[in-house]
XYZ file of C-alpha atoms in Angstrom:
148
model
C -8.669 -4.497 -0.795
C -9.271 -0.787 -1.740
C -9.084 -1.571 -5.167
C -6.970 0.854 -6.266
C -3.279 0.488 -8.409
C -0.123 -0.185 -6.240
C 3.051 1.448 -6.877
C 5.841 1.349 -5.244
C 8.257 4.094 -5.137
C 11.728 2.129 -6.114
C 10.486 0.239 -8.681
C 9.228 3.155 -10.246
C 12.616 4.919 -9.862
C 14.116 1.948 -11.091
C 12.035 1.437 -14.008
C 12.335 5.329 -14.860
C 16.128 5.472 -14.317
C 17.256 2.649 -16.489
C 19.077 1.419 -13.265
C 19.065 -0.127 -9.607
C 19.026 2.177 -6.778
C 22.430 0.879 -5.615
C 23.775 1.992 -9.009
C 22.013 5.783 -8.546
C 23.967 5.639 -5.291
C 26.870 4.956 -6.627
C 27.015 7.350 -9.672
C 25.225 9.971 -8.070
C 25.610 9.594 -4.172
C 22.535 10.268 -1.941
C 21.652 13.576 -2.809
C 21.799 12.364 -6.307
C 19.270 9.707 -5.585
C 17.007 11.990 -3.447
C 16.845 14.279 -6.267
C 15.368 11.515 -8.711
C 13.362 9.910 -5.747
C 11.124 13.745 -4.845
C 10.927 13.905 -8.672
C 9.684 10.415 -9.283
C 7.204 10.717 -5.915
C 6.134 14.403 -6.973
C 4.821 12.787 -10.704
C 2.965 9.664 -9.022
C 1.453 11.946 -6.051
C -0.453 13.476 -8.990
C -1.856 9.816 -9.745
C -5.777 9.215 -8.672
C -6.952 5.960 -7.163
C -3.573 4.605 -6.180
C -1.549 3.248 -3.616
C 2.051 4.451 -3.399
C 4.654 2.644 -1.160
C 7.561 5.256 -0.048
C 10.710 4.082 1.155
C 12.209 5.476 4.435
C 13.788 8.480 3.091
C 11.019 9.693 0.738
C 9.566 11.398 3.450
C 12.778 14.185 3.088
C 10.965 17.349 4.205
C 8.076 19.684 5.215
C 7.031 20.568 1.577
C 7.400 16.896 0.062
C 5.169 15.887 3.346
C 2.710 18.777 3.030
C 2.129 17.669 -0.912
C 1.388 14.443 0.269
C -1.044 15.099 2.605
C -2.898 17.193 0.665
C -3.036 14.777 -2.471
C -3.842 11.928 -0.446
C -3.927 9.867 2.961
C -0.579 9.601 4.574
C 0.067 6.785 6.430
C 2.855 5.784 8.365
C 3.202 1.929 9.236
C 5.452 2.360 12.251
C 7.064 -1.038 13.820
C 9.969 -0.981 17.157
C 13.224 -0.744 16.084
C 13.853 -4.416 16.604
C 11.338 -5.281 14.371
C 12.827 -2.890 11.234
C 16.437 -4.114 12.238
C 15.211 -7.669 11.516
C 13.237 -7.438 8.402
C 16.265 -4.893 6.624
C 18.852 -7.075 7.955
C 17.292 -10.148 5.297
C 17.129 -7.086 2.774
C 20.162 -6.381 -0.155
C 20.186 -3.433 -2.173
C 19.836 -0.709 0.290
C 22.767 1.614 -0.002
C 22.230 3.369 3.718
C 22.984 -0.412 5.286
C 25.728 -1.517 2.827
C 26.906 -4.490 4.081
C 26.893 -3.541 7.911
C 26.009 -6.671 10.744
C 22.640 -6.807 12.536
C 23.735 -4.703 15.133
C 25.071 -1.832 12.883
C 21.978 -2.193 10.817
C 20.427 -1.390 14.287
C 22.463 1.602 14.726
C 22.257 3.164 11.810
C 18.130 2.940 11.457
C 17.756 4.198 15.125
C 20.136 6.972 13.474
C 17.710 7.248 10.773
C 14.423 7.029 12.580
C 15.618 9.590 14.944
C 16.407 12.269 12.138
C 12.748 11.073 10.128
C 10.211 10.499 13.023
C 9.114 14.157 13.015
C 8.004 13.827 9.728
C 6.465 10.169 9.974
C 4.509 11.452 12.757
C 2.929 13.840 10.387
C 0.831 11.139 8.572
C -3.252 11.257 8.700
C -2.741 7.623 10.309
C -0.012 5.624 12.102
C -0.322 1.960 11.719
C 1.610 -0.658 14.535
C 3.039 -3.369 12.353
C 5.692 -4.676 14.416
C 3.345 -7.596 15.258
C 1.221 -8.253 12.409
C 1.579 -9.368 8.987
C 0.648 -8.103 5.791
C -2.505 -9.136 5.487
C -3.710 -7.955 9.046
C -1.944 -4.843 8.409
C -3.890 -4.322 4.454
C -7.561 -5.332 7.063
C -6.649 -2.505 9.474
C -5.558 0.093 7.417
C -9.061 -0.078 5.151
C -10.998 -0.059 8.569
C -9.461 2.983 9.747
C -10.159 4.542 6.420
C -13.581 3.264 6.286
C -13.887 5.092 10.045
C -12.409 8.479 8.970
């Protein structure tokens, strides 16, 4: 809709590691794979006219969120916890889940949106999802740019 290029954050990891996340995980643990992840997000921050999808973590602290800000909009697409839970629990590949059941998947993302929230609510714009789908989200998030 804006037309601009999409990336999106793990495939570019992905595609610059050789590997799958999982496998960064497992060779390198999670500070391994934050390490890559800040230095993949830092290079396409620097990007003009695109779109970059972060994962959950890539928001990992003040600096990496003040860069962001001031190469681009921020914009957090917040959705109830019930909502994440369901979508990640049809989801493979994310190390922080592993194999846990839908109410440990629960668990562990309250865990996780407790420790990240500060930082999400940082963004120029937060976005309700929990409801809509993509396309409704893609419509609301070029109005509120168009407003701003």
């Amino acid at each position: 809709l804006l037309q601009l290029n999409f990336e999106d954050l793990d495939d570019a990891i992905r595609e610059e590691q050789g590997i799958s996340i999982p496998e960064i995980f497992q060779r390198s643990g999670e500070p391994g794979f934050r390490k890559v992840e800040r230095e993949v997000l830092m290079k396409l921050a620097e990007r003009e006219g695109a779109v970059v999808a972060l994962g959950g973590g890539a928001l990992q602290n003040q600096q990496v969120v003040n860069h962001l800000k001031k190469r681009g909009w921020l914009i957090f697409l917040e959705a109830p916890l019930s909502v994440l839970s369901e979508r990640l629990s049809r989801e493979t590949g994310r190390p922080l889940l592993g194999d846990a059941d839908r109410e440990e998947i629960q668990n562990r993302i309250g865990r996780l949106l407790q420790e990240r929230i500060g930082l999400y609510r940082q963004s120029h714009l937060t976005i309700d999802t929990g409801a809509a789908g993509p396309e409704e989200i893609a419509e609301t998030i070029v109005s509120k740019l168009q407003d701003v």
